[in-house]
Tab-separated table of N, CA and C in Angstrom:
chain	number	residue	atom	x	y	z
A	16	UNK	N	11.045	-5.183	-13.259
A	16	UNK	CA	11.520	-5.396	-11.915
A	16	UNK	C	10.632	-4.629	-10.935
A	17	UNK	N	10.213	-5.401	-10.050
A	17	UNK	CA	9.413	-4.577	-8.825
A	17	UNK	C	10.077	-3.220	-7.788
A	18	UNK	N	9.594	-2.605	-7.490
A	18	UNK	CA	9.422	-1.484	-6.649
A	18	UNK	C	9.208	-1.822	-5.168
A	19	UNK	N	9.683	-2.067	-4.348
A	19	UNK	CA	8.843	-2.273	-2.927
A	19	UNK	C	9.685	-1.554	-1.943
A	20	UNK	N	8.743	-0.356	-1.154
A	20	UNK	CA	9.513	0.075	-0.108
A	20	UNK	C	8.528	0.332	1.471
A	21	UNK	N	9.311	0.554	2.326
A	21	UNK	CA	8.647	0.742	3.712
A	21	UNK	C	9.052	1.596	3.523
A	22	UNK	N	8.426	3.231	4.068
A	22	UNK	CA	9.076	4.329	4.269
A	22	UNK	C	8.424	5.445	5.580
A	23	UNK	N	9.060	6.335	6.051
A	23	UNK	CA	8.891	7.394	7.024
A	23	UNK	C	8.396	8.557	6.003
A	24	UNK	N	8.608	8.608	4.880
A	24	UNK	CA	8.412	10.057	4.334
A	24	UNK	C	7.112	9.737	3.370
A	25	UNK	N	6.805	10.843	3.132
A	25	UNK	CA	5.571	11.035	2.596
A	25	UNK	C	5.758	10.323	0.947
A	26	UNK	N	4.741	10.056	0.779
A	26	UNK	CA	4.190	8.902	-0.870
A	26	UNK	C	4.490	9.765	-1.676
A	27	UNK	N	4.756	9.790	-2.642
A	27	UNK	CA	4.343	10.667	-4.207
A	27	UNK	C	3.945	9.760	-5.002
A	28	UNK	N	2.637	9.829	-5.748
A	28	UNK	CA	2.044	9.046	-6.702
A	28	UNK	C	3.333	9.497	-8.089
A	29	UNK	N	3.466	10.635	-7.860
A	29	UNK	CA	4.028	11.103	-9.677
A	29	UNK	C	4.836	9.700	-10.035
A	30	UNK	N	6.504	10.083	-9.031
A	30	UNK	CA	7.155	9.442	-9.317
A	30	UNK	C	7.242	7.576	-9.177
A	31	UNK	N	5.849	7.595	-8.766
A	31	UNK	CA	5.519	6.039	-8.308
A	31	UNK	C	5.050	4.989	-9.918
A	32	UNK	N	4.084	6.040	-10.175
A	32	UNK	CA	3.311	5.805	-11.525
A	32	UNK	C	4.428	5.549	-12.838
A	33	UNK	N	5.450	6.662	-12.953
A	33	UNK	CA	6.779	6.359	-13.727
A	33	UNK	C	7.391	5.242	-14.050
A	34	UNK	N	7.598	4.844	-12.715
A	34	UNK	CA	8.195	3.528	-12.430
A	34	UNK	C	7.217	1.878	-12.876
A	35	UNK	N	6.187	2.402	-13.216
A	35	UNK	CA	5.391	1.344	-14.250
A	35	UNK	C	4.869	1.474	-15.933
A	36	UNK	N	5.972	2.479	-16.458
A	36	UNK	CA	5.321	3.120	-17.529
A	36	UNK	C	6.496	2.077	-18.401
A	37	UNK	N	6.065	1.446	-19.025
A	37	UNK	CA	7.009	0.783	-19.816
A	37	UNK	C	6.288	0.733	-21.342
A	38	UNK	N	6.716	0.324	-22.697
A	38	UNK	CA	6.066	-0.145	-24.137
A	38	UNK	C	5.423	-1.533	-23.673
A	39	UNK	N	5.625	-2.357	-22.998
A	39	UNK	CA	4.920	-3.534	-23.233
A	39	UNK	C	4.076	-3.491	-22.217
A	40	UNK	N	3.807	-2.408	-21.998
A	40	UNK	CA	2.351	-2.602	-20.755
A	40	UNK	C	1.245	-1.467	-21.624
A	41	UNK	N	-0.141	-1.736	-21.183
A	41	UNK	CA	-0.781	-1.171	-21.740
A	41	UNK	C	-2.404	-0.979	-21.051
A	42	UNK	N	-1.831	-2.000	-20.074
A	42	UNK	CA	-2.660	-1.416	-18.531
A	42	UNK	C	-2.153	-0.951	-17.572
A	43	UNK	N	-1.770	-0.292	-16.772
A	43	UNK	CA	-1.614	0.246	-15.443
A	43	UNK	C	-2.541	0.671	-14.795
A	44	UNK	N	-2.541	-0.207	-13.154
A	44	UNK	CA	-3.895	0.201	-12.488
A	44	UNK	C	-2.977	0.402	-11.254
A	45	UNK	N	-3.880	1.378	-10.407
A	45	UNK	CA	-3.025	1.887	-9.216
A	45	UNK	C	-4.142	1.919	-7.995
A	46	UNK	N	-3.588	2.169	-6.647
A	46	UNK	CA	-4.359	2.187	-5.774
A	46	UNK	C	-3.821	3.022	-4.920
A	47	UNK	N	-4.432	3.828	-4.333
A	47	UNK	CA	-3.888	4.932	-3.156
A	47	UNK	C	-4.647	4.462	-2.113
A	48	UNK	N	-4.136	4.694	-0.862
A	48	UNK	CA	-4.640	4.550	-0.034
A	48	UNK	C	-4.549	5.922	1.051
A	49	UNK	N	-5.575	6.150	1.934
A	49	UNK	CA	-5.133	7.787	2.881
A	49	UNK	C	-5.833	7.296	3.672
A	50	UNK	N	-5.596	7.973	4.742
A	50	UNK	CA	-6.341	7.704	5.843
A	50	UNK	C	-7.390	9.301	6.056
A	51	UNK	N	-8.645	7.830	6.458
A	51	UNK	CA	-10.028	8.674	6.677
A	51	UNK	C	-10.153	8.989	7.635
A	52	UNK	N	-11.271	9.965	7.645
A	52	UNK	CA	-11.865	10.378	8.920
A	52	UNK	C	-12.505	9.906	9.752
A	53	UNK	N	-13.559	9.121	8.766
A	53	UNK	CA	-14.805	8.467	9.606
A	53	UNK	C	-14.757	6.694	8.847
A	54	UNK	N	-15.066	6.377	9.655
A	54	UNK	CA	-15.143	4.415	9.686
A	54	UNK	C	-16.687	4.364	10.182
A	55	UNK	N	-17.682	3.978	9.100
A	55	UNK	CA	-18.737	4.379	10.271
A	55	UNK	C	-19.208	5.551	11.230
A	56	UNK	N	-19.336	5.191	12.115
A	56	UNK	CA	-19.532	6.157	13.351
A	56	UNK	C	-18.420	6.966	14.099
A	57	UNK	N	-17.348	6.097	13.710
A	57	UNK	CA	-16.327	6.112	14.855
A	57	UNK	C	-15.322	7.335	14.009
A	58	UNK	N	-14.792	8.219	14.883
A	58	UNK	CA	-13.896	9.546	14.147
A	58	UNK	C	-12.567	8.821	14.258
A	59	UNK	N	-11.675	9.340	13.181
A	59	UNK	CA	-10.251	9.060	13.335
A	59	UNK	C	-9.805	10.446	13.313
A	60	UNK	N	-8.480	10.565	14.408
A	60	UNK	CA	-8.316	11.978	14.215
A	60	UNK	C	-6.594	11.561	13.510
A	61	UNK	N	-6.457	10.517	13.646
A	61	UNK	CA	-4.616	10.343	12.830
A	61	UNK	C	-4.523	8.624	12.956
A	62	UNK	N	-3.189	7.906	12.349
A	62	UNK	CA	-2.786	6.565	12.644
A	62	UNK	C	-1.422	6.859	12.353
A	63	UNK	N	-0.953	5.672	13.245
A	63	UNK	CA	0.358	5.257	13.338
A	63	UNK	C	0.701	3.949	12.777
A	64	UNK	N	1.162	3.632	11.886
A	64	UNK	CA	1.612	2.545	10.728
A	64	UNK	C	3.166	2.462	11.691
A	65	UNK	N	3.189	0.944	11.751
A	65	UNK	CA	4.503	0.045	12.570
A	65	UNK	C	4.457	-0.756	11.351
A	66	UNK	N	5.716	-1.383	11.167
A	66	UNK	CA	6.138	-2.538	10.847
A	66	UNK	C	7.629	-3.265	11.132
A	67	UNK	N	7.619	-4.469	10.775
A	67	UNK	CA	8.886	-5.068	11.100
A	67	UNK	C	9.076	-5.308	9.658
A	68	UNK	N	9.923	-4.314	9.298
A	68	UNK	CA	10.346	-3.566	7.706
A	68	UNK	C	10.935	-4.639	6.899
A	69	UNK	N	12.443	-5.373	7.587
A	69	UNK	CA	12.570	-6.579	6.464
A	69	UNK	C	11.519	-7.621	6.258
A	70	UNK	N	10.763	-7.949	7.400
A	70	UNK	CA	10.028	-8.990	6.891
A	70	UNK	C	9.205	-8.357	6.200
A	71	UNK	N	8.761	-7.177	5.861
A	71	UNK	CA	7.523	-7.046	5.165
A	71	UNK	C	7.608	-6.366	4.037
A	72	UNK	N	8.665	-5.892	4.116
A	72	UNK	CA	9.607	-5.742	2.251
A	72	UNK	C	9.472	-7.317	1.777
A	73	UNK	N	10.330	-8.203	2.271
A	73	UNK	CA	10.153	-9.771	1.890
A	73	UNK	C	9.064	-10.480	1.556
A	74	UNK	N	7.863	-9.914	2.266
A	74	UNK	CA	6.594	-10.622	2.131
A	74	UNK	C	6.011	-9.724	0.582
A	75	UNK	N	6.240	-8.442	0.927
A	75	UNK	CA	5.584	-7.543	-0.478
A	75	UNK	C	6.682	-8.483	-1.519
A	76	UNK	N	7.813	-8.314	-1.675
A	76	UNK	CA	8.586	-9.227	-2.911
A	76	UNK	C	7.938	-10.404	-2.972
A	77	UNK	N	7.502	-11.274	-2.400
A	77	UNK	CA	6.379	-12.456	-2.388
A	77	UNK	C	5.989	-12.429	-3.354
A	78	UNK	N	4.757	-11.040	-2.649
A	78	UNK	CA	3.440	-10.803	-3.907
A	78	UNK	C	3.748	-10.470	-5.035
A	79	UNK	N	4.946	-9.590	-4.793
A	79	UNK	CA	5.680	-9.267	-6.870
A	79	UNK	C	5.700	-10.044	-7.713
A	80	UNK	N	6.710	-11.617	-6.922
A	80	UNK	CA	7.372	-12.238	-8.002
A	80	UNK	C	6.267	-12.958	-8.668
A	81	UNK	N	5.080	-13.373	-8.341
A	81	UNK	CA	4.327	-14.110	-9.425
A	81	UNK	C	3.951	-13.412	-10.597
A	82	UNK	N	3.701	-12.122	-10.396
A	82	UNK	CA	3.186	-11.140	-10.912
A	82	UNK	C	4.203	-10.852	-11.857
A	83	UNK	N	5.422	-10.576	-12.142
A	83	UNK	CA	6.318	-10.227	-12.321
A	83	UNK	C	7.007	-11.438	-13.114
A	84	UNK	N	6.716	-12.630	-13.039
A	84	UNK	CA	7.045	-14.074	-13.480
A	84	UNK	C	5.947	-14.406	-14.565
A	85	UNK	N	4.877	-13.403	-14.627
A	85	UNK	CA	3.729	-13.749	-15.713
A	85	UNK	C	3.747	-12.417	-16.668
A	86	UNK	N	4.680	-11.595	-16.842
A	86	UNK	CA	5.108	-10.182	-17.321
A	86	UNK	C	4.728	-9.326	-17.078
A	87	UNK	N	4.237	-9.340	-15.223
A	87	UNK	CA	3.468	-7.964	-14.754
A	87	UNK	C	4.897	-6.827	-14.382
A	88	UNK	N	4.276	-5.638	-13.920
A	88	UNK	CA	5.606	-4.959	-13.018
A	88	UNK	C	4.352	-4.576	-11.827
A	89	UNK	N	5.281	-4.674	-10.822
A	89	UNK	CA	4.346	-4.215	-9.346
A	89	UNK	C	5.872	-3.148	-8.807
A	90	UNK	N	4.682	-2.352	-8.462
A	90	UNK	CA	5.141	-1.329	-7.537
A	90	UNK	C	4.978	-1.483	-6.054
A	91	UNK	N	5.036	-1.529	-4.971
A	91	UNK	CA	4.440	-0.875	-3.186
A	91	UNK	C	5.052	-0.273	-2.684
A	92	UNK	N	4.720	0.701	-2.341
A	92	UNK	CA	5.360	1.756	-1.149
A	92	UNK	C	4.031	2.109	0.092
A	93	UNK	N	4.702	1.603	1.160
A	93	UNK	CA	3.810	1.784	2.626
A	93	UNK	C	4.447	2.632	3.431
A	94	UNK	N	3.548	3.583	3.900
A	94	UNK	CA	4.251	4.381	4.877
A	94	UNK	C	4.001	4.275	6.014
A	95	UNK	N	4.895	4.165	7.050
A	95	UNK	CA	4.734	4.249	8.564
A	95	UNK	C	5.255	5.545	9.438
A	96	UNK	N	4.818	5.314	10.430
A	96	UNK	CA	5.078	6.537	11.532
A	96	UNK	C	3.228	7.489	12.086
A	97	UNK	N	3.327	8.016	11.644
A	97	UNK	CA	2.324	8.880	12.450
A	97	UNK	C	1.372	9.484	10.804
A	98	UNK	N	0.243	9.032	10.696
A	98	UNK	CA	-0.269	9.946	9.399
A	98	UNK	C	-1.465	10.801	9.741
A	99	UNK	N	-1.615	11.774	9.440
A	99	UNK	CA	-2.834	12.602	9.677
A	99	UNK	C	-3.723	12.413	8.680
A	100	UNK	N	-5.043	12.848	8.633
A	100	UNK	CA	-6.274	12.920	7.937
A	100	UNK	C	-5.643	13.428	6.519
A	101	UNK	N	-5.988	12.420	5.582
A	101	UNK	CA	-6.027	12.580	3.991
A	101	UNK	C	-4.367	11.829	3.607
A	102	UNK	N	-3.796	12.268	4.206
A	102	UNK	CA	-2.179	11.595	3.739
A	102	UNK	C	-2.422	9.895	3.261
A	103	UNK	N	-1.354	9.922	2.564
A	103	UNK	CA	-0.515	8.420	1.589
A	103	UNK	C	-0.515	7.640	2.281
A	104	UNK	N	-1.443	7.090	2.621
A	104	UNK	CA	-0.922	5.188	3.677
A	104	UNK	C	-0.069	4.368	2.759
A	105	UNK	N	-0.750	3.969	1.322
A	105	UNK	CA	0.021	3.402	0.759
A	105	UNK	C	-0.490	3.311	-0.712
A	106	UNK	N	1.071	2.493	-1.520
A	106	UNK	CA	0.115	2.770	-2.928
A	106	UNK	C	0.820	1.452	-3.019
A	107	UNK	N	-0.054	1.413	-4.056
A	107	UNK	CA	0.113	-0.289	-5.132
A	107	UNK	C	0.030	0.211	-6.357
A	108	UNK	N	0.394	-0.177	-7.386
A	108	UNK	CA	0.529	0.060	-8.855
A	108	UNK	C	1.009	-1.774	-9.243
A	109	UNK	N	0.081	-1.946	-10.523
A	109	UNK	CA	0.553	-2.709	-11.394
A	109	UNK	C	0.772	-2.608	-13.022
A	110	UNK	N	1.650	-2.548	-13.716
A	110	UNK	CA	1.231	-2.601	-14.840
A	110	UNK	C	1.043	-3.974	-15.665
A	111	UNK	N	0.789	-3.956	-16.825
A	111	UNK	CA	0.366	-5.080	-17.229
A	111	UNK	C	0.285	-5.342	-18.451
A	112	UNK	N	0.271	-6.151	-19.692
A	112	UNK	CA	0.148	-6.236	-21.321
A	112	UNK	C	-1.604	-5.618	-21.277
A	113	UNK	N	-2.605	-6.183	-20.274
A	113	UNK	CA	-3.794	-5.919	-21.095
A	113	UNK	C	-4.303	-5.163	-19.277
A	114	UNK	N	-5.484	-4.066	-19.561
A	114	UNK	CA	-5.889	-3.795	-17.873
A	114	UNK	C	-6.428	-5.009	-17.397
A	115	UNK	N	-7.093	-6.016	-17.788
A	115	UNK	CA	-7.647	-7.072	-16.954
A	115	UNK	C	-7.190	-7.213	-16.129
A	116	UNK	N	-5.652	-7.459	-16.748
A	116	UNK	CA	-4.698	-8.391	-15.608
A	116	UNK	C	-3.807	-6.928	-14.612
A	117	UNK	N	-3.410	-5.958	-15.135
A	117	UNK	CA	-3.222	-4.755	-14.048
A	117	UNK	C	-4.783	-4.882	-13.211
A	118	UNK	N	-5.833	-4.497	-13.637
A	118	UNK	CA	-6.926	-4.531	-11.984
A	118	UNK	C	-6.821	-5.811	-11.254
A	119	UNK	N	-6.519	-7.093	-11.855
A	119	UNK	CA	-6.815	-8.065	-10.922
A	119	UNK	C	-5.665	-7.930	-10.302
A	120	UNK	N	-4.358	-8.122	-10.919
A	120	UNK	CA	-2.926	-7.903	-9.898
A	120	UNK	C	-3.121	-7.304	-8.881
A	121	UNK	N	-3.714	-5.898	-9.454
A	121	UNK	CA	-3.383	-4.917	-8.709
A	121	UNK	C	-4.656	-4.980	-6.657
A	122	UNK	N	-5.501	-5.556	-7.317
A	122	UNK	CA	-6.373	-5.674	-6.570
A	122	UNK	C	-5.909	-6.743	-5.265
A	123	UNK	N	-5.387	-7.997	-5.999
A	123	UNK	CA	-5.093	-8.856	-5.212
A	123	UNK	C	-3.762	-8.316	-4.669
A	124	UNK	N	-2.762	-7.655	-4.695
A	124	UNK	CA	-1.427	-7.223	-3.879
A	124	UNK	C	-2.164	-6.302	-3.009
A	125	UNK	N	-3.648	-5.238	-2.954
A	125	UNK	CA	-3.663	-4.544	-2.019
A	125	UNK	C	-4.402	-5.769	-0.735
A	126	UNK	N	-4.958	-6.824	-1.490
A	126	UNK	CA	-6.041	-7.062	-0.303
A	126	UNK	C	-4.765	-8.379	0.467
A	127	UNK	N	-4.341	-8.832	-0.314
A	127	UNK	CA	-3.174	-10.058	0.219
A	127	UNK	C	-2.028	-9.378	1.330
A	128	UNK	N	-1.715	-8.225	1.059
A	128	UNK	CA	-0.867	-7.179	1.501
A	128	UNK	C	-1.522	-6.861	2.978
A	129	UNK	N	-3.057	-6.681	3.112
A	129	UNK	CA	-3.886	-6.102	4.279
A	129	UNK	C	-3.658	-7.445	5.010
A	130	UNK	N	-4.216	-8.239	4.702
A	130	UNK	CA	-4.000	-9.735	5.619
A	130	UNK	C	-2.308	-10.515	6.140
A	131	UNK	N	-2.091	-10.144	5.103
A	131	UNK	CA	-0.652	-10.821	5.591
A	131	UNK	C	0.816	-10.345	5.544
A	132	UNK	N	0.618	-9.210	5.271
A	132	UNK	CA	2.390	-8.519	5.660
A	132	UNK	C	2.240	-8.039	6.984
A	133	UNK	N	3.263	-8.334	7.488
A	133	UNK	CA	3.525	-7.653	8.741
A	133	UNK	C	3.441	-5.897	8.851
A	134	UNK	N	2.444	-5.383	8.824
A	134	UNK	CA	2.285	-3.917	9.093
A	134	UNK	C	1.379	-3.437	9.822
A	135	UNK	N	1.427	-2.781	10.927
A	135	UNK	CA	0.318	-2.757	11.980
A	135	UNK	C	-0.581	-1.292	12.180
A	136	UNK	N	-1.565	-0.963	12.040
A	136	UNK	CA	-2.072	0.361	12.772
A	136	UNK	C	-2.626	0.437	13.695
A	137	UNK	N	-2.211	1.423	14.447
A	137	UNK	CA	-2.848	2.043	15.440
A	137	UNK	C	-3.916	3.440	14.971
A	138	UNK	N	-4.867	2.880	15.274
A	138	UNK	CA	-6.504	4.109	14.660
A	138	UNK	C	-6.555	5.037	16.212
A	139	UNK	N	-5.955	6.176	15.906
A	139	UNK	CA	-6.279	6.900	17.412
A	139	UNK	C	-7.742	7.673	16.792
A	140	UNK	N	-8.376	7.244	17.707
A	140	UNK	CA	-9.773	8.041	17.181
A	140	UNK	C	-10.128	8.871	18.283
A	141	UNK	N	-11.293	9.792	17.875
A	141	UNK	CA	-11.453	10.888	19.153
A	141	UNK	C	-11.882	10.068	20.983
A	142	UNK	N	-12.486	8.737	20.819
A	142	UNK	CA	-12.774	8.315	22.264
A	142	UNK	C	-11.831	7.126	22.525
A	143	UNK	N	-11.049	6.409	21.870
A	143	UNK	CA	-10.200	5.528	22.104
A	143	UNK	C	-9.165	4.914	20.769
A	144	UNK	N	-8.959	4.278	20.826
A	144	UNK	CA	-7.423	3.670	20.295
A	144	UNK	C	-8.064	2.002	19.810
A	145	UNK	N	-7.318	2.155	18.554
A	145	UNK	CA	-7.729	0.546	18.008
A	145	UNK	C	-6.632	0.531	16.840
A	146	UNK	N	-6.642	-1.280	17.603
A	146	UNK	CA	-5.408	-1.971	16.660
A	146	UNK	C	-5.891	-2.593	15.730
A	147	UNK	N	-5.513	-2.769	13.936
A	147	UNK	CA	-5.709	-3.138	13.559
A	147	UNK	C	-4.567	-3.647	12.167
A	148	UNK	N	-4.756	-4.315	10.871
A	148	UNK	CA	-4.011	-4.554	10.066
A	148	UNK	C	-3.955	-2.772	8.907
């Protein structure tokens, strides 16, 4: 059964990783995400993660159930509110019978997740402000 949450409080990988440890998996692949400093040229000094939380719990259950319908387990937890330099944006975890299929799962819920769930940042950087997914 999948994992999916929007949250205000800070990530913990420990207890995230747990929650995909099962006997019939024998890949688990994970992804952290933090927010950087530098993009290029441009400084980030923090971001602010918005979302419109049911729809985008709903959209992450989306990406689960195929995954989850072919004997994967998916995890997501995204955090919003205000994050400073190095903190948990978000994690993805999949586990899986073989790693093939945990990296590809896992790969495709972070990049499907960037394009199309409703979750928004704001990049306050040291000379201006930018919106992005």
């Amino acid at each position: 059964m999948s994992y999916i949450q929007i949250t205000d409080q800070p990530i913990e990988v420990g207890p995230l990783y747990e929650k995909l440890v099962a006997p019939e998996y024998g890949g688990i692949d994970m992804f952290v995400g933090t927010v950087r400093q530098w993009t290029g040229s441009i400084e980030t000094t923090r971001i602010e993660y918005s979302a419109y939380q049911p729809m985008a719990e709903r959209e992450l259950e989306k990406l689960a159930a195929p995954i989850e319908a072919a004997g994967g387990r998916v995890v997501v937890v995204h955090r919003i509110g205000e994050l400073a330099l190095t903190d948990i944006a978000v994690f993805v975890g999949v586990a899986a019978p073989h790693r093939a299929e945990a990296f590809n799962w896992c790969r495709q819920v972070i990049d499907t997740l960037k394009q199309e769930v409703p979750i928004w940042k704001k990049e306050l950087d040291t000379d201006k402000v930018r919106w992005g997914n």
